[in-house]
Amino acid sequence: MKKITIAIDGFSSCGKSTMAKDLAHEIGYIYIDSGAMYRAVTLYSIKNGIFQDDRIDTEKLKKLIDDIHISFRLNPETGRPDTYLNGVNVEDKIRTMEVSSRVSPIATLDFVRKAMVAQQQEMGKAKGIVMDGRDIGTTVFPDAELKIFVTATPEIRAQRRYDELKAKGEEACFDEILENVKQRDYIDQNREVSPLRKADDALLLDNSHMTILQQKEWLAEQFKRVTESK
């Protein structure tokens, strides 16, 4: 069976990453979490003094961007890929609220997006990949054979994020998370470079009231439909 490229875009905390990871695992494809790449750049910026209070030292980041290398390696315990920043596993560190609250401004920078898109396109040359993010179907892989756009209400997405943080034993405030979700939505949709939008040929999936099993069945059906028609 000929391998294809699968692009999954959508709003933050829609469960895109879990959905994409599970699908990739089930069909034997490589999963690439583009959002984790921007989170890794954000973590790097926090650790290297690029954030001056709420201001980003863009000139400093621009000089260092070529030194930021992101890769993914399969975790034998979880069966899923972990994110590595310059060879160091940062999977847990990039999921904190500190990173979540700062990732959108980093992701709006044109030179950051250019660098990440170049890395993503290099990863996807051989096809047989599932990648999720904000601009995969519109910018990174406009010719992807299967495009999905995922959405859910802000309240449901905030609750999912809240539950995820509490399950990890981290402190979490629902109202703070909800505000962060809404802020990220606004920034993602209104940035000048590669704003979040549904590609014309993408399938819309509103998973507000869907179980994970229902989502898996729906995705499997779409994958089967596209690959069998090739």
PDB file of C-alpha atoms in Angstrom:
ATOM      1  CA  MET A   1       0.000   0.000   0.000  1.00  0.00           C
ATOM      2  CA  LYS A   2       1.364   3.399  -1.013  1.00  0.00           C
ATOM      3  CA  LYS A   3       2.228   5.565   2.000  1.00  0.00           C
ATOM      4  CA  ILE A   4       0.651   8.999   2.365  1.00  0.00           C
ATOM      5  CA  THR A   5       1.113  12.159   4.417  1.00  0.00           C
ATOM      6  CA  ILE A   6      -1.505  12.890   7.079  1.00  0.00           C
ATOM      7  CA  ALA A   7      -1.861  16.482   8.353  1.00  0.00           C
ATOM      8  CA  ILE A   8      -3.867  17.110  11.530  1.00  0.00           C
ATOM      9  CA  ASP A   9      -4.436  20.772  12.408  1.00  0.00           C
ATOM     10  CA  GLY A  10      -6.634  22.491  14.960  1.00  0.00           C
ATOM     11  CA  PHE A  11      -6.947  24.474  18.160  1.00  0.00           C
ATOM     12  CA  SER A  12      -4.834  23.949  21.285  1.00  0.00           C
ATOM     13  CA  SER A  13      -5.819  21.203  23.730  1.00  0.00           C
ATOM     14  CA  CYS A  14      -8.088  19.458  21.231  1.00  0.00           C
ATOM     15  CA  GLY A  15      -6.273  16.189  21.744  1.00  0.00           C
ATOM     16  CA  LYS A  16      -4.579  16.433  18.342  1.00  0.00           C
ATOM     17  CA  SER A  17      -1.291  15.010  19.580  1.00  0.00           C
ATOM     18  CA  THR A  18      -2.866  11.991  21.287  1.00  0.00           C
ATOM     19  CA  MET A  19      -5.028  11.381  18.233  1.00  0.00           C
ATOM     20  CA  ALA A  20      -2.076  11.651  15.840  1.00  0.00           C
ATOM     21  CA  LYS A  21       0.204   9.487  18.005  1.00  0.00           C
ATOM     22  CA  ASP A  22      -2.402   6.725  18.270  1.00  0.00           C
ATOM     23  CA  LEU A  23      -3.147   6.793  14.553  1.00  0.00           C
ATOM     24  CA  ALA A  24       0.546   6.680  13.625  1.00  0.00           C
ATOM     25  CA  HIS A  25       1.108   3.760  16.009  1.00  0.00           C
ATOM     26  CA  GLU A  26      -1.830   1.791  14.611  1.00  0.00           C
ATOM     27  CA  ILE A  27      -0.930   2.235  10.936  1.00  0.00           C
ATOM     28  CA  GLY A  28       2.851   1.990  11.377  1.00  0.00           C
ATOM     29  CA  TYR A  29       3.624   5.593  10.407  1.00  0.00           C
ATOM     30  CA  ILE A  30       6.082   8.051  11.963  1.00  0.00           C
ATOM     31  CA  TYR A  31       4.511  10.679  14.248  1.00  0.00           C
ATOM     32  CA  ILE A  32       5.847  14.245  14.323  1.00  0.00           C
ATOM     33  CA  ASP A  33       4.486  16.688  16.912  1.00  0.00           C
ATOM     34  CA  SER A  34       5.031  20.123  15.351  1.00  0.00           C
ATOM     35  CA  GLY A  35       3.574  21.874  18.411  1.00  0.00           C
ATOM     36  CA  ALA A  36       6.226  20.219  20.560  1.00  0.00           C
ATOM     37  CA  MET A  37       8.847  21.778  18.313  1.00  0.00           C
ATOM     38  CA  TYR A  38       7.593  25.305  19.041  1.00  0.00           C
ATOM     39  CA  ARG A  39       7.332  24.400  22.721  1.00  0.00           C
ATOM     40  CA  ALA A  40      10.955  23.259  22.618  1.00  0.00           C
ATOM     41  CA  VAL A  41      12.015  26.595  21.100  1.00  0.00           C
ATOM     42  CA  THR A  42      10.061  28.326  23.880  1.00  0.00           C
ATOM     43  CA  LEU A  43      11.793  26.232  26.548  1.00  0.00           C
ATOM     44  CA  TYR A  44      15.157  27.035  24.969  1.00  0.00           C
ATOM     45  CA  SER A  45      14.235  30.742  25.029  1.00  0.00           C
ATOM     46  CA  ILE A  46      13.274  30.583  28.723  1.00  0.00           C
ATOM     47  CA  LYS A  47      16.507  28.805  29.641  1.00  0.00           C
ATOM     48  CA  ASN A  48      18.722  31.120  27.599  1.00  0.00           C
ATOM     49  CA  GLY A  49      17.458  34.507  28.749  1.00  0.00           C
ATOM     50  CA  ILE A  50      15.605  35.349  25.554  1.00  0.00           C
ATOM     51  CA  PHE A  51      12.512  36.313  27.545  1.00  0.00           C
ATOM     52  CA  GLN A  52      12.956  39.683  29.259  1.00  0.00           C
ATOM     53  CA  ASP A  53       9.864  39.722  31.460  1.00  0.00           C
ATOM     54  CA  ASP A  54       7.101  39.600  28.801  1.00  0.00           C
ATOM     55  CA  ARG A  55       9.333  40.828  25.993  1.00  0.00           C
ATOM     56  CA  ILE A  56      11.162  38.535  23.563  1.00  0.00           C
ATOM     57  CA  ASP A  57      14.716  39.436  22.578  1.00  0.00           C
ATOM     58  CA  THR A  58      14.106  38.557  18.925  1.00  0.00           C
ATOM     59  CA  GLU A  59      17.577  39.580  17.759  1.00  0.00           C
ATOM     60  CA  LYS A  60      19.200  37.196  20.233  1.00  0.00           C
ATOM     61  CA  LEU A  61      16.845  34.351  19.261  1.00  0.00           C
ATOM     62  CA  LYS A  62      17.442  35.034  15.569  1.00  0.00           C
ATOM     63  CA  LYS A  63      21.191  34.598  16.100  1.00  0.00           C
ATOM     64  CA  LEU A  64      20.664  31.331  18.007  1.00  0.00           C
ATOM     65  CA  ILE A  65      17.857  29.747  15.940  1.00  0.00           C
ATOM     66  CA  ASP A  66      20.253  27.686  13.798  1.00  0.00           C
ATOM     67  CA  ASP A  67      21.632  26.111  16.995  1.00  0.00           C
ATOM     68  CA  ILE A  68      18.185  24.738  17.957  1.00  0.00           C
ATOM     69  CA  HIS A  69      17.791  21.173  16.724  1.00  0.00           C
ATOM     70  CA  ILE A  70      14.674  19.191  17.537  1.00  0.00           C
ATOM     71  CA  SER A  71      14.177  15.468  17.051  1.00  0.00           C
ATOM     72  CA  PHE A  72      11.845  12.704  18.148  1.00  0.00           C
ATOM     73  CA  ARG A  73      12.810   9.326  19.550  1.00  0.00           C
ATOM     74  CA  LEU A  74      10.539   6.433  20.406  1.00  0.00           C
ATOM     75  CA  ASN A  75      10.113   5.857  24.145  1.00  0.00           C
ATOM     76  CA  PRO A  76      10.217   2.062  24.649  1.00  0.00           C
ATOM     77  CA  GLU A  77       8.136   2.322  27.833  1.00  0.00           C
ATOM     78  CA  THR A  78       5.261   4.369  26.395  1.00  0.00           C
ATOM     79  CA  GLY A  79       5.577   3.252  22.789  1.00  0.00           C
ATOM     80  CA  ARG A  80       5.369   6.913  21.764  1.00  0.00           C
ATOM     81  CA  PRO A  81       7.973   9.429  20.618  1.00  0.00           C
ATOM     82  CA  ASP A  82       9.552  11.856  23.076  1.00  0.00           C
ATOM     83  CA  THR A  83      10.764  15.328  22.107  1.00  0.00           C
ATOM     84  CA  TYR A  84      14.503  16.020  22.212  1.00  0.00           C
ATOM     85  CA  LEU A  85      16.050  19.485  22.234  1.00  0.00           C
ATOM     86  CA  ASN A  86      19.689  19.403  21.116  1.00  0.00           C
ATOM     87  CA  GLY A  87      19.890  15.764  22.156  1.00  0.00           C
ATOM     88  CA  VAL A  88      18.205  16.170  25.575  1.00  0.00           C
ATOM     89  CA  ASN A  89      14.781  14.669  26.381  1.00  0.00           C
ATOM     90  CA  VAL A  90      12.472  17.598  27.211  1.00  0.00           C
ATOM     91  CA  GLU A  91       9.094  15.882  26.774  1.00  0.00           C
ATOM     92  CA  ASP A  92       7.871  16.686  30.302  1.00  0.00           C
ATOM     93  CA  LYS A  93       9.464  20.135  30.537  1.00  0.00           C
ATOM     94  CA  ILE A  94       7.715  21.451  27.416  1.00  0.00           C
ATOM     95  CA  ARG A  95       4.248  20.532  28.763  1.00  0.00           C
ATOM     96  CA  THR A  96       4.313  22.900  31.761  1.00  0.00           C
ATOM     97  CA  MET A  97       2.091  25.978  32.106  1.00  0.00           C
ATOM     98  CA  GLU A  98       5.213  28.168  32.017  1.00  0.00           C
ATOM     99  CA  VAL A  99       5.888  26.999  28.479  1.00  0.00           C
ATOM    100  CA  SER A 100       2.186  26.907  27.482  1.00  0.00           C
ATOM    101  CA  SER A 101       1.716  30.549  28.439  1.00  0.00           C
ATOM    102  CA  ARG A 102       4.667  31.692  26.318  1.00  0.00           C
ATOM    103  CA  VAL A 103       4.630  29.452  23.246  1.00  0.00           C
ATOM    104  CA  SER A 104       2.198  31.451  21.074  1.00  0.00           C
ATOM    105  CA  PRO A 105       4.343  34.646  20.872  1.00  0.00           C
ATOM    106  CA  ILE A 106       7.367  32.507  19.938  1.00  0.00           C
ATOM    107  CA  ALA A 107       5.338  30.667  17.295  1.00  0.00           C
ATOM    108  CA  THR A 108       4.310  33.952  15.644  1.00  0.00           C
ATOM    109  CA  LEU A 109       7.911  34.877  14.783  1.00  0.00           C
ATOM    110  CA  ASP A 110       8.477  34.413  11.051  1.00  0.00           C
ATOM    111  CA  PHE A 111      12.103  33.271  11.349  1.00  0.00           C
ATOM    112  CA  VAL A 112      11.153  30.667  13.977  1.00  0.00           C
ATOM    113  CA  ARG A 113       8.373  29.283  11.768  1.00  0.00           C
ATOM    114  CA  LYS A 114      10.692  29.225   8.752  1.00  0.00           C
ATOM    115  CA  ALA A 115      13.281  27.223  10.682  1.00  0.00           C
ATOM    116  CA  MET A 116      10.731  24.772  12.093  1.00  0.00           C
ATOM    117  CA  VAL A 117       8.917  24.287   8.778  1.00  0.00           C
ATOM    118  CA  ALA A 118      12.261  23.481   7.116  1.00  0.00           C
ATOM    119  CA  GLN A 119      12.956  20.835   9.779  1.00  0.00           C
ATOM    120  CA  GLN A 120       9.426  19.430   9.453  1.00  0.00           C
ATOM    121  CA  GLN A 121       9.549  19.205   5.662  1.00  0.00           C
ATOM    122  CA  GLU A 122      12.891  17.425   5.877  1.00  0.00           C
ATOM    123  CA  MET A 123      11.359  14.880   8.281  1.00  0.00           C
ATOM    124  CA  GLY A 124       8.429  14.294   5.923  1.00  0.00           C
ATOM    125  CA  LYS A 125      10.206  13.735   2.620  1.00  0.00           C
ATOM    126  CA  ALA A 126       9.763   9.955   2.712  1.00  0.00           C
ATOM    127  CA  LYS A 127       6.004  10.181   3.443  1.00  0.00           C
ATOM    128  CA  GLY A 128       4.429   7.641   5.816  1.00  0.00           C
ATOM    129  CA  ILE A 129       4.065  10.336   8.490  1.00  0.00           C
ATOM    130  CA  VAL A 130       1.376  11.823  10.704  1.00  0.00           C
ATOM    131  CA  MET A 131       2.043  15.408  11.755  1.00  0.00           C
ATOM    132  CA  ASP A 132      -0.143  17.655  13.868  1.00  0.00           C
ATOM    133  CA  GLY A 133      -0.019  21.375  14.498  1.00  0.00           C
ATOM    134  CA  ARG A 134      -1.531  24.681  13.380  1.00  0.00           C
ATOM    135  CA  ASP A 135      -0.401  25.037   9.768  1.00  0.00           C
ATOM    136  CA  ILE A 136       0.475  21.539   8.583  1.00  0.00           C
ATOM    137  CA  GLY A 137      -2.226  21.245   5.928  1.00  0.00           C
ATOM    138  CA  THR A 138      -1.913  24.860   4.801  1.00  0.00           C
ATOM    139  CA  THR A 139       1.833  25.586   4.933  1.00  0.00           C
ATOM    140  CA  VAL A 140       4.022  22.584   5.791  1.00  0.00           C
ATOM    141  CA  PHE A 141       2.337  19.919   3.659  1.00  0.00           C
ATOM    142  CA  PRO A 142      -0.256  21.621   1.429  1.00  0.00           C
ATOM    143  CA  ASP A 143      -0.273  18.493  -0.775  1.00  0.00           C
ATOM    144  CA  ALA A 144      -1.004  16.045   2.078  1.00  0.00           C
ATOM    145  CA  GLU A 145      -3.375  13.318   0.915  1.00  0.00           C
ATOM    146  CA  LEU A 146      -5.393  13.389   4.162  1.00  0.00           C
ATOM    147  CA  LYS A 147      -6.043  16.609   6.102  1.00  0.00           C
ATOM    148  CA  ILE A 148      -8.031  16.822   9.344  1.00  0.00           C
ATOM    149  CA  PHE A 149      -9.013  20.009  11.181  1.00  0.00           C
ATOM    150  CA  VAL A 150      -9.921  19.421  14.839  1.00  0.00           C
ATOM    151  CA  THR A 151     -11.960  21.701  17.055  1.00  0.00           C
ATOM    152  CA  ALA A 152     -13.819  21.665  20.402  1.00  0.00           C
ATOM    153  CA  THR A 153     -15.279  24.334  22.697  1.00  0.00           C
ATOM    154  CA  PRO A 154     -12.766  26.369  24.756  1.00  0.00           C
ATOM    155  CA  GLU A 155     -14.354  25.144  28.024  1.00  0.00           C
ATOM    156  CA  ILE A 156     -13.977  21.489  27.109  1.00  0.00           C
ATOM    157  CA  ARG A 157     -10.407  22.017  25.969  1.00  0.00           C
ATOM    158  CA  ALA A 158      -9.543  23.848  29.200  1.00  0.00           C
ATOM    159  CA  GLN A 159     -11.047  21.008  31.241  1.00  0.00           C
ATOM    160  CA  ARG A 160      -8.963  18.442  29.355  1.00  0.00           C
ATOM    161  CA  ARG A 161      -5.806  20.452  29.990  1.00  0.00           C
ATOM    162  CA  TYR A 162      -6.745  20.893  33.659  1.00  0.00           C
ATOM    163  CA  ASP A 163      -7.322  17.141  34.088  1.00  0.00           C
ATOM    164  CA  GLU A 164      -4.029  16.367  32.349  1.00  0.00           C
ATOM    165  CA  LEU A 165      -2.027  18.638  34.666  1.00  0.00           C
ATOM    166  CA  LYS A 166      -3.764  17.345  37.814  1.00  0.00           C
ATOM    167  CA  ALA A 167      -3.082  13.762  36.732  1.00  0.00           C
ATOM    168  CA  LYS A 168       0.627  14.655  36.641  1.00  0.00           C
ATOM    169  CA  GLY A 169       0.360  16.038  40.171  1.00  0.00           C
ATOM    170  CA  GLU A 170       0.855  19.643  39.067  1.00  0.00           C
ATOM    171  CA  GLU A 171      -0.956  22.677  40.437  1.00  0.00           C
ATOM    172  CA  ALA A 172      -3.652  23.910  38.067  1.00  0.00           C
ATOM    173  CA  CYS A 173      -6.308  26.631  37.987  1.00  0.00           C
ATOM    174  CA  PHE A 174      -9.199  26.056  35.573  1.00  0.00           C
ATOM    175  CA  ASP A 175      -9.923  29.766  35.028  1.00  0.00           C
ATOM    176  CA  GLU A 176      -6.260  30.472  34.282  1.00  0.00           C
ATOM    177  CA  ILE A 177      -6.123  27.596  31.807  1.00  0.00           C
ATOM    178  CA  LEU A 178      -9.362  28.708  30.111  1.00  0.00           C
ATOM    179  CA  GLU A 179      -7.987  32.218  29.682  1.00  0.00           C
ATOM    180  CA  ASN A 180      -4.750  30.780  28.272  1.00  0.00           C
ATOM    181  CA  VAL A 181      -6.725  28.647  25.789  1.00  0.00           C
ATOM    182  CA  LYS A 182      -8.708  31.681  24.586  1.00  0.00           C
ATOM    183  CA  GLN A 183      -5.579  33.829  24.295  1.00  0.00           C
ATOM    184  CA  ARG A 184      -3.803  31.140  22.279  1.00  0.00           C
ATOM    185  CA  ASP A 185      -6.828  30.785  19.985  1.00  0.00           C
ATOM    186  CA  TYR A 186      -6.786  34.508  19.263  1.00  0.00           C
ATOM    187  CA  ILE A 187      -3.025  34.668  18.666  1.00  0.00           C
ATOM    188  CA  ASP A 188      -3.003  31.509  16.528  1.00  0.00           C
ATOM    189  CA  GLN A 189      -5.814  32.761  14.296  1.00  0.00           C
ATOM    190  CA  ASN A 190      -4.575  36.344  13.968  1.00  0.00           C
ATOM    191  CA  ARG A 191      -0.823  36.023  13.518  1.00  0.00           C
ATOM    192  CA  GLU A 192       0.621  37.312  10.244  1.00  0.00           C
ATOM    193  CA  VAL A 193       2.635  34.209   9.413  1.00  0.00           C
ATOM    194  CA  SER A 194       0.736  30.953   8.773  1.00  0.00           C
ATOM    195  CA  PRO A 195      -2.359  31.709  10.868  1.00  0.00           C
ATOM    196  CA  LEU A 196      -4.489  28.832  12.107  1.00  0.00           C
ATOM    197  CA  ARG A 197      -7.188  28.116   9.567  1.00  0.00           C
ATOM    198  CA  LYS A 198      -8.913  25.105   8.064  1.00  0.00           C
ATOM    199  CA  ALA A 199      -7.509  24.108   4.676  1.00  0.00           C
ATOM    200  CA  ASP A 200     -10.171  24.079   1.977  1.00  0.00           C
ATOM    201  CA  ASP A 201      -9.749  20.329   1.465  1.00  0.00           C
ATOM    202  CA  ALA A 202      -9.512  19.406   5.176  1.00  0.00           C
ATOM    203  CA  LEU A 203     -12.166  17.319   6.931  1.00  0.00           C
ATOM    204  CA  LEU A 204     -13.673  19.005  10.011  1.00  0.00           C
ATOM    205  CA  LEU A 205     -13.737  17.008  13.250  1.00  0.00           C
ATOM    206  CA  ASP A 206     -15.516  18.551  16.263  1.00  0.00           C
ATOM    207  CA  ASN A 207     -14.615  16.193  19.099  1.00  0.00           C
ATOM    208  CA  SER A 208     -16.307  18.185  21.892  1.00  0.00           C
ATOM    209  CA  HIS A 209     -18.583  15.262  22.724  1.00  0.00           C
ATOM    210  CA  MET A 210     -16.695  12.326  21.224  1.00  0.00           C
ATOM    211  CA  THR A 211     -14.952   9.550  23.110  1.00  0.00           C
ATOM    212  CA  ILE A 212     -11.378   8.632  22.229  1.00  0.00           C
ATOM    213  CA  LEU A 213     -12.672   5.358  20.756  1.00  0.00           C
ATOM    214  CA  GLN A 214     -15.133   7.210  18.520  1.00  0.00           C
ATOM    215  CA  GLN A 215     -12.337   9.482  17.300  1.00  0.00           C
ATOM    216  CA  LYS A 216     -10.101   6.484  16.576  1.00  0.00           C
ATOM    217  CA  GLU A 217     -12.842   4.780  14.572  1.00  0.00           C
ATOM    218  CA  TRP A 218     -13.535   7.955  12.587  1.00  0.00           C
ATOM    219  CA  LEU A 219      -9.848   8.495  11.786  1.00  0.00           C
ATOM    220  CA  ALA A 220      -9.355   4.840  10.800  1.00  0.00           C
ATOM    221  CA  GLU A 221     -12.307   5.143   8.444  1.00  0.00           C
ATOM    222  CA  GLN A 222     -10.878   8.277   6.782  1.00  0.00           C
ATOM    223  CA  PHE A 223      -7.423   6.686   6.432  1.00  0.00           C
ATOM    224  CA  LYS A 224      -8.928   3.559   4.862  1.00  0.00           C
ATOM    225  CA  ARG A 225     -11.027   5.628   2.462  1.00  0.00           C
ATOM    226  CA  VAL A 226      -8.055   7.681   1.230  1.00  0.00           C
ATOM    227  CA  THR A 227      -5.490   4.863   0.964  1.00  0.00           C
ATOM    228  CA  GLU A 228      -7.878   2.469  -0.788  1.00  0.00           C
ATOM    229  CA  SER A 229      -8.610   5.094  -3.417  1.00  0.00           C
ATOM    230  CA  LYS A 230      -4.903   5.512  -4.235  1.00  0.00           C
TER     231      LYS A 230
END
